[in-house]
Every structure is written in C-alpha cells, then in structure tokens.
C-alpha cells in the first residue's frame, strides 16, 4: 500500500504542476482560452480524484496498523526517505506516542518508524531500545527542548555544551591577573633576560545525570492522538524545565547538577548588624555587587523569590541633611519593568531581576542571588527519549509515558577568587546571609 500511496501522491503532484504551468502561460489581464480551460479543468479533476484516493489509502494503512497481527507479522517498511524526515514519518507527536503504545501491545508488529536510529537492544524485549525506550524523532525532540530551554528557565542562560560521552573533562585555570602563579608579566630594562613562566591548569570534570518525567495518560485520551501529543509535550516539558532550573539554582551535586547555592565558589555576604528579620536593605545589595568582578557584573542577573519584590520596590539610598542627623529623601535602586529602566524585567542596580520559584523564602539564604550565569557550565547529551508502560496504573486504565533527559552542570570556579589587596574574595555567584 505504501507504493500505491507514493504513486497517487506523484499523480497529484503532476496534476498540480500542469495547473500551474497553464496559469503561468497566460498573459497578465487575459483569460484562459477554451482549450486551456478544458486542460485546466481536467488537471483539477485529476488532482481532486488523486487526493480522494490518497485519503482512502492512508485510512487503510492506519486501519492495518490497528490490527492484532499474527506472530511474526510486521508492518511494511516506510522506506529509506523516513530516515531523512525529522518527524520520522509521523504526522504529529501524538501519533508517535500512539505508535510507542502499539509497540508495547504488539511486540512482533513494531512500527518500523520507531526503529530508525535505534541501537540494537540490550534487553530481551524487542519493544525497547538500548536505553529502555524509543528515540523521540528530532522534530518533536526539538519542540520539547525548545520548551525546556524557554526564556523563563535558567538552562537557556547558562553555558550549554553538548557531549557524546557520559562525562565532560576540561582544563580549568583560575589564576587572576594579579596572582603569583601561571603566566606572569614583569617590568625589565633593555638587555635584561626575560623571565619565563608557564600556564597552570587543573582538570575539571562534569558527569551526566538523568532527569525523568512520567506522564500518565488515560486510554480514552489516546483515542485523540493529536490532542494527546500537545498535552504530553506541555506537561512533560514544564515539569522537566522546572526541575532543571531548580537543580541549576539549588542542586546538591549528588545524582543531579551542582547548583549555585551549594557550590563552594559561591560567596555569602553577611547581613547588617541589627537588621530586621526577613528584610533586604540597600547596604545588602551594594555589598553583594562589591563581591563580584566588574566584568562579570556587566552581564549578571539577580535571581530572587517573588516575595522579595515588596522589599526591593521600597529600597533606596538614604539622603541625609547637612548635619547628617535626619533622612530627607532617597535615591531608588529598583526600577519596575518597562518603567524608567525601559526593559521587560525589573532591575536592581541596573541589572535584571528574574523571579524564580526555586529561590529560597524571604529572609533565608538564597532569596536573593547575584549571578553571572555564563560562568555556569551545563552539559547535555542528545535529545529526550520516550518509553511507556501500562503496569504502573493498570487498575485505572491509564498508561504512563516516560521521558528521559541527560544533563550535568556546575559553576566554572571551584572556589572564590582572592584579591590583590584586601582580605575579601570575589566570585561569579553571590548570596545573602539568612536574616532571622
């Protein structure tokens, strides 16, 4: 039937091309001649008839796929051109999920489109790939990833590096321009011997961790595969996007990425003496800014809990009278979005504020963080993989679709940066001490 479908599609294409040729040959402002009108009508009728036949064949193919085929039977190969199709021949994501479900029900009649790019299985069950599921077609994998990497997630803002193995190793140099190790520069005089120095590196590594999402779907919902695809994409991607942002911000590094809050390079700025609990004052943010290198502050953002906005909106630098004994005004350090800052984000000391659910509660460490996210490294491997099971919710007539995504991450620095003068340190990530 696949060959017949292709022949009908070619027939329709030829008829459409004839119609285009006829209309293109008519001078502007003139009508078709009687002969041309007959030729156009014949081509139009042929295209319409071909389309009707195409729909019938497609319906027959879908009906064949829904049959309980005997042992050893296989669905006809979709042809090599499917391997070049980013959708792998599926009309939409829901149709792909339906094929995954069908493969579990009929292991001997797996849709050949699911086998494209799949490695030989390491399990006895032929319905699973080498990693326990079928690879999501590139088109739909990209759509899921575009939602995971949306504007509101931190993954889109960090330094993302695709990898092919299970670990990313990189040479790291944490020397500063004023440090005494690594390449050095010296003042000398004419004829002096130049002092040789060499770079100092240490090996850093990031390992991949696994993120999974389980989406239960009723058998009734599976009847409308188009709607199913949209729903599963939305649910899975939203859940995974939140987990990724949460890990980048507060991950423990054990079975998940190492987050900013738990990284050894993150600096915690002390609260002000006698500062009221659960407050943020101008002195806090000024001291946080002072602990980040200026070149990094120029591309930094504030990561904050939404409850901090009440505090930030009232924040200003106090202006005192000549005697310095009374406050007579203030200069704001916070600007709302699309206000004086002319940006879509609120700003604090001129840098955008991103309010995220992963931030700590107001008054605790992590409710306000200054971060240069370009100094956080995230590694990812491939796209999202999918699998399904009916055993999880068998008594509820529900199937569970599982999505697996592998990534790892950690800040570039392994410790805070020492300064040339002064005892304080600098970092790409700065937090504020708990105020209780």
mmCIF file of N, CA and C in Angstrom, residues 231-360:
data_model
loop_
_atom_site.group_PDB
_atom_site.id
_atom_site.type_symbol
_atom_site.label_atom_id
_atom_site.label_comp_id
_atom_site.label_asym_id
_atom_site.label_seq_id
_atom_site.Cartn_x
_atom_site.Cartn_y
_atom_site.Cartn_z
ATOM 1 N N UNK A 231 -0.765 17.732 24.844
ATOM 2 C CA UNK A 231 -0.869 17.717 26.308
ATOM 3 C C UNK A 231 0.391 17.152 26.934
ATOM 4 N N UNK A 232 0.879 16.027 26.411
ATOM 5 C CA UNK A 232 2.069 15.390 26.978
ATOM 6 C C UNK A 232 3.283 16.297 26.823
ATOM 7 N N UNK A 233 3.428 16.929 25.648
ATOM 8 C CA UNK A 233 4.540 17.849 25.444
ATOM 9 C C UNK A 233 4.528 18.958 26.485
ATOM 10 N N UNK A 234 3.354 19.520 26.732
ATOM 11 C CA UNK A 234 3.232 20.623 27.684
ATOM 12 C C UNK A 234 3.553 20.156 29.100
ATOM 13 N N UNK A 235 2.953 19.038 29.513
ATOM 14 C CA UNK A 235 3.147 18.564 30.879
ATOM 15 C C UNK A 235 4.588 18.142 31.139
ATOM 16 N N UNK A 236 5.135 17.334 30.233
ATOM 17 C CA UNK A 236 6.495 16.823 30.436
ATOM 18 C C UNK A 236 7.521 17.950 30.399
ATOM 19 N N UNK A 237 7.375 18.845 29.424
ATOM 20 C CA UNK A 237 8.376 19.909 29.275
ATOM 21 C C UNK A 237 8.324 20.890 30.437
ATOM 22 N N UNK A 238 7.133 21.231 30.926
ATOM 23 C CA UNK A 238 7.031 22.154 32.053
ATOM 24 C C UNK A 238 7.652 21.561 33.317
ATOM 25 N N UNK A 239 7.376 20.273 33.553
ATOM 26 C CA UNK A 239 7.931 19.618 34.735
ATOM 27 C C UNK A 239 9.450 19.534 34.655
ATOM 28 N N UNK A 240 9.960 19.127 33.509
ATOM 29 C CA UNK A 240 11.407 18.969 33.343
ATOM 30 C C UNK A 240 12.106 20.329 33.378
ATOM 31 N N UNK A 241 11.490 21.343 32.800
ATOM 32 C CA UNK A 241 12.087 22.679 32.805
ATOM 33 C C UNK A 241 12.239 23.197 34.232
ATOM 34 N N UNK A 242 11.218 22.972 35.066
ATOM 35 C CA UNK A 242 11.318 23.423 36.456
ATOM 36 C C UNK A 242 12.414 22.676 37.204
ATOM 37 N N UNK A 243 12.483 21.361 37.005
ATOM 38 C CA UNK A 243 13.492 20.566 37.701
ATOM 39 C C UNK A 243 14.900 20.995 37.291
ATOM 40 N N UNK A 244 15.093 21.332 36.021
ATOM 41 C CA UNK A 244 16.410 21.761 35.550
ATOM 42 C C UNK A 244 16.786 23.092 36.183
ATOM 43 N N UNK A 245 15.857 24.048 36.175
ATOM 44 C CA UNK A 245 16.114 25.344 36.806
ATOM 45 C C UNK A 245 16.393 25.176 38.287
ATOM 46 N N UNK A 246 15.626 24.311 38.950
ATOM 47 C CA UNK A 246 15.799 24.084 40.380
ATOM 48 C C UNK A 246 17.177 23.492 40.673
ATOM 49 N N UNK A 247 17.643 22.581 39.804
ATOM 50 C CA UNK A 247 18.950 21.958 40.008
ATOM 51 C C UNK A 247 20.073 22.950 39.762
ATOM 52 N N UNK A 248 19.950 23.771 38.723
ATOM 53 C CA UNK A 248 20.984 24.774 38.445
ATOM 54 C C UNK A 248 21.087 25.762 39.600
ATOM 55 N N UNK A 249 19.967 26.073 40.225
ATOM 56 C CA UNK A 249 19.974 27.045 41.323
ATOM 57 C C UNK A 249 20.367 26.421 42.653
ATOM 58 N N UNK A 250 19.786 25.245 42.969
ATOM 59 C CA UNK A 250 19.983 24.697 44.324
ATOM 60 C C UNK A 250 20.302 23.212 44.327
ATOM 61 N N UNK A 251 20.816 22.669 43.226
ATOM 62 C CA UNK A 251 21.133 21.248 43.168
ATOM 63 C C UNK A 251 22.234 20.859 44.137
ATOM 64 N N UNK A 252 22.158 19.633 44.647
ATOM 65 C CA UNK A 252 23.120 19.156 45.645
ATOM 66 C C UNK A 252 24.396 18.610 45.016
ATOM 67 N N UNK A 253 24.350 18.268 43.718
ATOM 68 C CA UNK A 253 25.507 17.661 43.079
ATOM 69 C C UNK A 253 25.549 16.157 43.247
ATOM 70 N N UNK A 254 24.615 15.580 43.976
ATOM 71 C CA UNK A 254 24.527 14.132 44.163
ATOM 72 C C UNK A 254 23.390 13.574 43.345
ATOM 73 N N UNK A 255 23.692 12.997 42.168
ATOM 74 C CA UNK A 255 22.649 12.485 41.277
ATOM 75 C C UNK A 255 21.941 13.580 40.517
ATOM 76 N N UNK A 256 22.406 14.791 40.636
ATOM 77 C CA UNK A 256 21.850 15.938 39.922
ATOM 78 C C UNK A 256 22.947 16.985 39.775
ATOM 79 N N UNK A 257 22.754 18.003 38.930
ATOM 80 C CA UNK A 257 23.774 19.059 38.793
ATOM 81 C C UNK A 257 24.052 19.743 40.126
ATOM 82 N N UNK A 258 25.254 20.300 40.259
ATOM 83 C CA UNK A 258 25.611 21.086 41.438
ATOM 84 C C UNK A 258 25.094 22.498 41.255
ATOM 85 N N UNK A 259 24.217 22.922 42.137
ATOM 86 C CA UNK A 259 23.578 24.222 41.998
ATOM 87 C C UNK A 259 24.411 25.374 42.526
ATOM 88 N N UNK A 260 24.004 26.572 42.166
ATOM 89 C CA UNK A 260 24.713 27.793 42.559
ATOM 90 C C UNK A 260 24.788 27.931 44.073
ATOM 91 N N UNK A 261 23.679 27.688 44.766
ATOM 92 C CA UNK A 261 23.659 27.888 46.220
ATOM 93 C C UNK A 261 24.617 26.963 46.959
ATOM 94 N N UNK A 262 24.823 25.758 46.438
ATOM 95 C CA UNK A 262 25.653 24.770 47.127
ATOM 96 C C UNK A 262 27.075 24.691 46.593
ATOM 97 N N UNK A 263 27.409 25.528 45.629
ATOM 98 C CA UNK A 263 28.744 25.495 45.042
ATOM 99 C C UNK A 263 29.766 26.094 45.992
ATOM 100 N N UNK A 264 30.968 25.517 46.092
ATOM 101 C CA UNK A 264 31.987 26.043 47.002
ATOM 102 C C UNK A 264 32.499 27.429 46.603
ATOM 103 N N UNK A 265 32.264 27.840 45.366
ATOM 104 C CA UNK A 265 32.745 29.154 44.931
ATOM 105 C C UNK A 265 31.780 30.279 45.289
ATOM 106 N N UNK A 266 30.555 29.949 45.682
ATOM 107 C CA UNK A 266 29.552 30.976 45.973
ATOM 108 C C UNK A 266 29.880 31.702 47.281
ATOM 109 N N UNK A 267 29.820 33.011 47.235
ATOM 110 C CA UNK A 267 30.107 33.855 48.407
ATOM 111 C C UNK A 267 28.794 34.232 49.095
ATOM 112 N N UNK A 268 28.796 34.205 50.417
ATOM 113 C CA UNK A 268 27.632 34.647 51.198
ATOM 114 C C UNK A 268 27.984 35.944 51.912
ATOM 115 N N UNK A 269 27.274 37.002 51.587
ATOM 116 C CA UNK A 269 27.509 38.318 52.199
ATOM 117 C C UNK A 269 26.753 38.399 53.523
ATOM 118 N N UNK A 270 27.400 38.884 54.539
ATOM 119 C CA UNK A 270 26.788 38.981 55.867
ATOM 120 C C UNK A 270 25.690 40.046 55.893
ATOM 121 N N UNK A 271 24.695 39.827 56.732
ATOM 122 C CA UNK A 271 23.633 40.804 56.914
ATOM 123 C C UNK A 271 24.165 41.989 57.715
ATOM 124 N N UNK A 272 23.420 43.071 57.745
ATOM 125 C CA UNK A 272 23.789 44.243 58.537
ATOM 126 C C UNK A 272 23.521 43.981 60.021
ATOM 127 N N UNK A 273 24.324 44.570 60.854
ATOM 128 C CA UNK A 273 24.101 44.412 62.296
ATOM 129 C C UNK A 273 22.746 44.994 62.666
ATOM 130 N N UNK A 274 22.028 44.305 63.501
ATOM 131 C CA UNK A 274 20.676 44.685 63.944
ATOM 132 C C UNK A 274 19.684 44.810 62.784
ATOM 133 N N UNK A 275 19.955 44.133 61.660
ATOM 134 C CA UNK A 275 18.997 44.175 60.539
ATOM 135 C C UNK A 275 17.738 43.408 60.909
ATOM 136 N N UNK A 276 16.592 43.970 60.602
ATOM 137 C CA UNK A 276 15.303 43.355 60.920
ATOM 138 C C UNK A 276 15.152 42.053 60.139
ATOM 139 N N UNK A 277 14.564 41.040 60.756
ATOM 140 C CA UNK A 277 14.371 39.740 60.116
ATOM 141 C C UNK A 277 13.537 39.874 58.842
ATOM 142 N N UNK A 278 13.851 39.017 57.873
ATOM 143 C CA UNK A 278 13.117 38.933 56.608
ATOM 144 C C UNK A 278 13.065 40.269 55.873
ATOM 145 N N UNK A 279 14.184 41.006 55.873
ATOM 146 C CA UNK A 279 14.260 42.260 55.122
ATOM 147 C C UNK A 279 15.478 42.244 54.214
ATOM 148 N N UNK A 280 15.456 43.138 53.226
ATOM 149 C CA UNK A 280 16.599 43.370 52.346
ATOM 150 C C UNK A 280 16.787 44.871 52.273
ATOM 151 N N UNK A 281 17.992 45.328 52.558
ATOM 152 C CA UNK A 281 18.255 46.774 52.565
ATOM 153 C C UNK A 281 19.291 47.101 51.501
ATOM 154 N N UNK A 282 19.397 48.394 51.203
ATOM 155 C CA UNK A 282 20.306 48.835 50.143
ATOM 156 C C UNK A 282 21.745 48.423 50.415
ATOM 157 N N UNK A 283 22.139 48.440 51.666
ATOM 158 C CA UNK A 283 23.513 48.049 52.012
ATOM 159 C C UNK A 283 23.794 46.598 51.616
ATOM 160 N N UNK A 284 22.765 45.743 51.693
ATOM 161 C CA UNK A 284 22.947 44.345 51.312
ATOM 162 C C UNK A 284 23.329 44.216 49.838
ATOM 163 N N UNK A 285 22.556 44.867 48.969
ATOM 164 C CA UNK A 285 22.791 44.699 47.534
ATOM 165 C C UNK A 285 24.091 45.380 47.100
ATOM 166 N N UNK A 286 24.432 46.496 47.753
ATOM 167 C CA UNK A 286 25.699 47.160 47.419
ATOM 168 C C UNK A 286 26.886 46.265 47.764
ATOM 169 N N UNK A 287 26.813 45.601 48.926
ATOM 170 C CA UNK A 287 27.905 44.722 49.324
ATOM 171 C C UNK A 287 27.954 43.464 48.455
ATOM 172 N N UNK A 288 26.805 43.008 47.983
ATOM 173 C CA UNK A 288 26.785 41.867 47.077
ATOM 174 C C UNK A 288 27.450 42.244 45.746
ATOM 175 N N UNK A 289 27.124 43.407 45.239
ATOM 176 C CA UNK A 289 27.725 43.881 43.995
ATOM 177 C C UNK A 289 29.244 44.001 44.130
ATOM 178 N N UNK A 290 29.701 44.453 45.292
ATOM 179 C CA UNK A 290 31.135 44.648 45.511
ATOM 180 C C UNK A 290 31.906 43.341 45.535
ATOM 181 N N UNK A 291 31.215 42.198 45.696
ATOM 182 C CA UNK A 291 31.891 40.910 45.779
ATOM 183 C C UNK A 291 31.916 40.176 44.439
ATOM 184 N N UNK A 292 31.478 40.847 43.381
ATOM 185 C CA UNK A 292 31.532 40.249 42.045
ATOM 186 C C UNK A 292 32.466 41.065 41.167
ATOM 187 N N UNK A 293 33.361 40.420 40.383
ATOM 188 C CA UNK A 293 34.225 41.166 39.466
ATOM 189 C C UNK A 293 33.391 42.034 38.534
ATOM 190 N N UNK A 294 33.856 43.248 38.257
ATOM 191 C CA UNK A 294 33.071 44.189 37.458
ATOM 192 C C UNK A 294 32.773 43.659 36.065
ATOM 193 N N UNK A 295 33.727 42.936 35.463
ATOM 194 C CA UNK A 295 33.469 42.408 34.117
ATOM 195 C C UNK A 295 32.332 41.391 34.137
ATOM 196 N N UNK A 296 32.151 40.702 35.256
ATOM 197 C CA UNK A 296 31.054 39.747 35.385
ATOM 198 C C UNK A 296 29.741 40.439 35.742
ATOM 199 N N UNK A 297 29.823 41.500 36.548
ATOM 200 C CA UNK A 297 28.597 42.226 36.919
ATOM 201 C C UNK A 297 27.911 42.799 35.681
ATOM 202 N N UNK A 298 28.687 43.145 34.661
ATOM 203 C CA UNK A 298 28.117 43.735 33.450
ATOM 204 C C UNK A 298 27.178 42.783 32.722
ATOM 205 N N UNK A 299 27.281 41.463 32.970
ATOM 206 C CA UNK A 299 26.378 40.510 32.326
ATOM 207 C C UNK A 299 25.611 39.672 33.354
ATOM 208 N N UNK A 300 25.552 40.144 34.584
ATOM 209 C CA UNK A 300 24.909 39.384 35.658
ATOM 210 C C UNK A 300 23.406 39.629 35.712
ATOM 211 N N UNK A 301 22.718 38.773 36.455
ATOM 212 C CA UNK A 301 21.292 38.946 36.749
ATOM 213 C C UNK A 301 21.078 38.665 38.236
ATOM 214 N N UNK A 302 19.972 39.191 38.767
ATOM 215 C CA UNK A 302 19.566 38.874 40.137
ATOM 216 C C UNK A 302 18.533 37.757 40.067
ATOM 217 N N UNK A 303 18.706 36.721 40.851
ATOM 218 C CA UNK A 303 17.746 35.632 40.960
ATOM 219 C C UNK A 303 17.059 35.779 42.314
ATOM 220 N N UNK A 304 15.741 35.905 42.307
ATOM 221 C CA UNK A 304 15.060 36.262 43.554
ATOM 222 C C UNK A 304 13.715 35.560 43.702
ATOM 223 N N UNK A 305 13.294 35.393 44.951
ATOM 224 C CA UNK A 305 11.950 34.912 45.275
ATOM 225 C C UNK A 305 10.983 36.071 45.063
ATOM 226 N N UNK A 306 9.788 35.773 44.588
ATOM 227 C CA UNK A 306 8.831 36.840 44.285
ATOM 228 C C UNK A 306 8.440 37.649 45.513
ATOM 229 N N UNK A 307 8.533 37.044 46.717
ATOM 230 C CA UNK A 307 8.193 37.788 47.936
ATOM 231 C C UNK A 307 9.188 38.912 48.224
ATOM 232 N N UNK A 308 10.370 38.861 47.602
ATOM 233 C CA UNK A 308 11.360 39.920 47.844
ATOM 234 C C UNK A 308 10.986 41.217 47.131
ATOM 235 N N UNK A 309 10.080 41.144 46.173
ATOM 236 C CA UNK A 309 9.765 42.333 45.386
ATOM 237 C C UNK A 309 9.211 43.459 46.252
ATOM 238 N N UNK A 310 8.472 43.111 47.308
ATOM 239 C CA UNK A 310 7.933 44.144 48.192
ATOM 240 C C UNK A 310 9.076 44.906 48.863
ATOM 241 N N UNK A 311 10.104 44.162 49.273
ATOM 242 C CA UNK A 311 11.266 44.791 49.889
ATOM 243 C C UNK A 311 12.049 45.617 48.868
ATOM 244 N N UNK A 312 12.268 45.046 47.692
ATOM 245 C CA UNK A 312 13.089 45.708 46.678
ATOM 246 C C UNK A 312 12.429 46.988 46.163
ATOM 247 N N UNK A 313 11.105 46.952 46.025
ATOM 248 C CA UNK A 313 10.394 48.104 45.475
ATOM 249 C C UNK A 313 10.478 49.329 46.385
ATOM 250 N N UNK A 314 10.713 49.112 47.668
ATOM 251 C CA UNK A 314 10.794 50.228 48.613
ATOM 252 C C UNK A 314 12.238 50.632 48.929
ATOM 253 N N UNK A 315 13.187 49.977 48.278
ATOM 254 C CA UNK A 315 14.589 50.195 48.602
ATOM 255 C C UNK A 315 15.127 51.465 47.950
ATOM 256 N N UNK A 316 15.936 52.209 48.685
ATOM 257 C CA UNK A 316 16.600 53.388 48.126
ATOM 258 C C UNK A 316 17.810 53.754 48.976
ATOM 259 N N UNK A 317 18.690 54.542 48.362
ATOM 260 C CA UNK A 317 19.823 55.080 49.103
ATOM 261 C C UNK A 317 19.347 56.296 49.880
ATOM 262 N N UNK A 318 19.546 56.294 51.176
ATOM 263 C CA UNK A 318 19.053 57.385 52.013
ATOM 264 C C UNK A 318 19.879 58.650 51.799
ATOM 265 N N UNK A 319 19.184 59.771 51.725
ATOM 266 C CA UNK A 319 19.832 61.089 51.617
ATOM 267 C C UNK A 319 19.567 61.837 52.920
ATOM 268 N N UNK A 320 20.644 62.261 53.590
ATOM 269 C CA UNK A 320 20.513 62.933 54.884
ATOM 270 C C UNK A 320 20.697 64.448 54.736
ATOM 271 N N UNK A 321 20.318 65.161 55.773
ATOM 272 C CA UNK A 321 20.508 66.610 55.773
ATOM 273 C C UNK A 321 21.986 66.938 55.971
ATOM 274 N N UNK A 322 22.321 68.220 55.958
ATOM 275 C CA UNK A 322 23.721 68.642 56.067
ATOM 276 C C UNK A 322 24.345 68.148 57.358
ATOM 277 N N UNK A 323 23.581 68.141 58.403
ATOM 278 C CA UNK A 323 24.114 67.704 59.699
ATOM 279 C C UNK A 323 24.250 66.185 59.771
ATOM 280 N N UNK A 324 23.629 65.501 58.819
ATOM 281 C CA UNK A 324 23.697 64.044 58.825
ATOM 282 C C UNK A 324 22.882 63.411 59.905
ATOM 283 N N UNK A 325 21.923 64.149 60.442
ATOM 284 C CA UNK A 325 21.143 63.644 61.570
ATOM 285 C C UNK A 325 19.738 63.210 61.181
ATOM 286 N N UNK A 326 19.312 63.495 59.946
ATOM 287 C CA UNK A 326 17.929 63.205 59.571
ATOM 288 C C UNK A 326 17.857 62.848 58.089
ATOM 289 N N UNK A 327 17.030 61.834 57.774
ATOM 290 C CA UNK A 327 16.821 61.454 56.379
ATOM 291 C C UNK A 327 15.873 62.446 55.725
ATOM 292 N N UNK A 328 16.282 63.003 54.586
ATOM 293 C CA UNK A 328 15.440 63.982 53.898
ATOM 294 C C UNK A 328 15.043 63.516 52.497
ATOM 295 N N UNK A 329 15.361 62.307 52.152
ATOM 296 C CA UNK A 329 14.992 61.784 50.834
ATOM 297 C C UNK A 329 15.723 60.488 50.550
ATOM 298 N N UNK A 330 15.629 60.045 49.302
ATOM 299 C CA UNK A 330 16.288 58.795 48.921
ATOM 300 C C UNK A 330 16.383 58.662 47.409
ATOM 301 N N UNK A 331 17.355 57.885 46.962
ATOM 302 C CA UNK A 331 17.540 57.610 45.540
ATOM 303 C C UNK A 331 17.191 56.145 45.295
ATOM 304 N N UNK A 332 16.187 55.833 44.434
ATOM 305 C CA UNK A 332 15.783 54.434 44.232
ATOM 306 C C UNK A 332 16.869 53.611 43.538
ATOM 307 N N UNK A 333 16.969 52.348 43.927
ATOM 308 C CA UNK A 333 17.899 51.427 43.266
ATOM 309 C C UNK A 333 17.135 50.336 42.517
ATOM 310 N N UNK A 334 15.806 50.344 42.655
ATOM 311 C CA UNK A 334 14.952 49.366 41.996
ATOM 312 C C UNK A 334 14.053 50.090 41.005
ATOM 313 N N UNK A 335 13.911 49.521 39.798
ATOM 314 C CA UNK A 335 13.002 50.072 38.805
ATOM 315 C C UNK A 335 12.098 48.967 38.286
ATOM 316 N N UNK A 336 10.786 49.238 38.161
ATOM 317 C CA UNK A 336 9.867 48.212 37.657
ATOM 318 C C UNK A 336 10.072 47.995 36.163
ATOM 319 N N UNK A 337 9.557 46.886 35.612
ATOM 320 C CA UNK A 337 9.718 46.630 34.177
ATOM 321 C C UNK A 337 9.011 47.671 33.328
ATOM 322 N N UNK A 338 9.633 47.991 32.176
ATOM 323 C CA UNK A 338 9.083 48.948 31.216
ATOM 324 C C UNK A 338 8.818 50.312 31.826
ATOM 325 N N UNK A 339 9.489 50.609 32.916
ATOM 326 C CA UNK A 339 9.368 51.932 33.532
ATOM 327 C C UNK A 339 10.570 52.753 33.141
ATOM 328 N N UNK A 340 11.229 53.323 34.127
ATOM 329 C CA UNK A 340 12.420 54.111 33.835
ATOM 330 C C UNK A 340 13.537 53.262 33.249
ATOM 331 N N UNK A 341 13.493 51.941 33.503
ATOM 332 C CA UNK A 341 14.552 51.066 33.002
ATOM 333 C C UNK A 341 14.345 50.694 31.542
ATOM 334 N N UNK A 342 13.129 50.876 31.006
ATOM 335 C CA UNK A 342 12.777 50.534 29.608
ATOM 336 C C UNK A 342 13.157 49.103 29.270
ATOM 337 N N UNK A 343 13.032 48.173 30.212
ATOM 338 C CA UNK A 343 13.316 46.765 29.970
ATOM 339 C C UNK A 343 12.097 45.935 30.369
ATOM 340 N N UNK A 344 11.995 44.683 29.855
ATOM 341 C CA UNK A 344 10.861 43.827 30.236
ATOM 342 C C UNK A 344 10.992 43.262 31.641
ATOM 343 N N UNK A 345 12.139 43.500 32.299
ATOM 344 C CA UNK A 345 12.371 42.994 33.651
ATOM 345 C C UNK A 345 12.523 44.156 34.628
ATOM 346 N N UNK A 346 12.204 43.880 35.884
ATOM 347 C CA UNK A 346 12.579 44.825 36.932
ATOM 348 C C UNK A 346 14.102 44.821 37.020
ATOM 349 N N UNK A 347 14.679 45.928 37.444
ATOM 350 C CA UNK A 347 16.134 45.990 37.564
ATOM 351 C C UNK A 347 16.539 46.445 38.959
ATOM 352 N N UNK A 348 17.704 45.992 39.395
ATOM 353 C CA UNK A 348 18.282 46.359 40.682
ATOM 354 C C UNK A 348 19.739 46.709 40.425
ATOM 355 N N UNK A 349 20.114 47.948 40.722
ATOM 356 C CA UNK A 349 21.440 48.463 40.394
ATOM 357 C C UNK A 349 21.743 48.301 38.899
ATOM 358 N N UNK A 350 20.679 48.416 38.108
ATOM 359 C CA UNK A 350 20.831 48.374 36.659
ATOM 360 C C UNK A 350 20.852 46.999 36.043
ATOM 361 N N UNK A 351 20.789 45.917 36.833
ATOM 362 C CA UNK A 351 20.809 44.562 36.303
ATOM 363 C C UNK A 351 19.431 43.916 36.454
ATOM 364 N N UNK A 352 19.018 43.071 35.478
ATOM 365 C CA UNK A 352 17.673 42.468 35.512
ATOM 366 C C UNK A 352 17.452 41.571 36.718
ATOM 367 N N UNK A 353 16.199 41.526 37.169
ATOM 368 C CA UNK A 353 15.807 40.625 38.256
ATOM 369 C C UNK A 353 14.917 39.529 37.666
ATOM 370 N N UNK A 354 15.302 38.271 37.870
ATOM 371 C CA UNK A 354 14.491 37.131 37.443
ATOM 372 C C UNK A 354 13.863 36.514 38.691
ATOM 373 N N UNK A 355 12.555 36.576 38.792
ATOM 374 C CA UNK A 355 11.871 35.969 39.931
ATOM 375 C C UNK A 355 11.601 34.500 39.598
ATOM 376 N N UNK A 356 12.191 33.589 40.370
ATOM 377 C CA UNK A 356 12.075 32.160 40.090
ATOM 378 C C UNK A 356 11.521 31.427 41.300
ATOM 379 N N UNK A 357 10.775 30.353 41.040
ATOM 380 C CA UNK A 357 10.171 29.569 42.112
ATOM 381 C C UNK A 357 11.204 28.799 42.915
ATOM 382 N N UNK A 358 12.374 28.575 42.338
ATOM 383 C CA UNK A 358 13.411 27.806 43.037
ATOM 384 C C UNK A 358 14.108 28.614 44.121
ATOM 385 N N UNK A 359 13.956 29.935 44.106
ATOM 386 C CA UNK A 359 14.615 30.779 45.100
ATOM 387 C C UNK A 359 14.085 30.482 46.499
ATOM 388 N N UNK A 360 14.932 30.702 47.505
ATOM 389 C CA UNK A 360 14.554 30.434 48.896
ATOM 390 C C UNK A 360 13.531 31.460 49.383
#
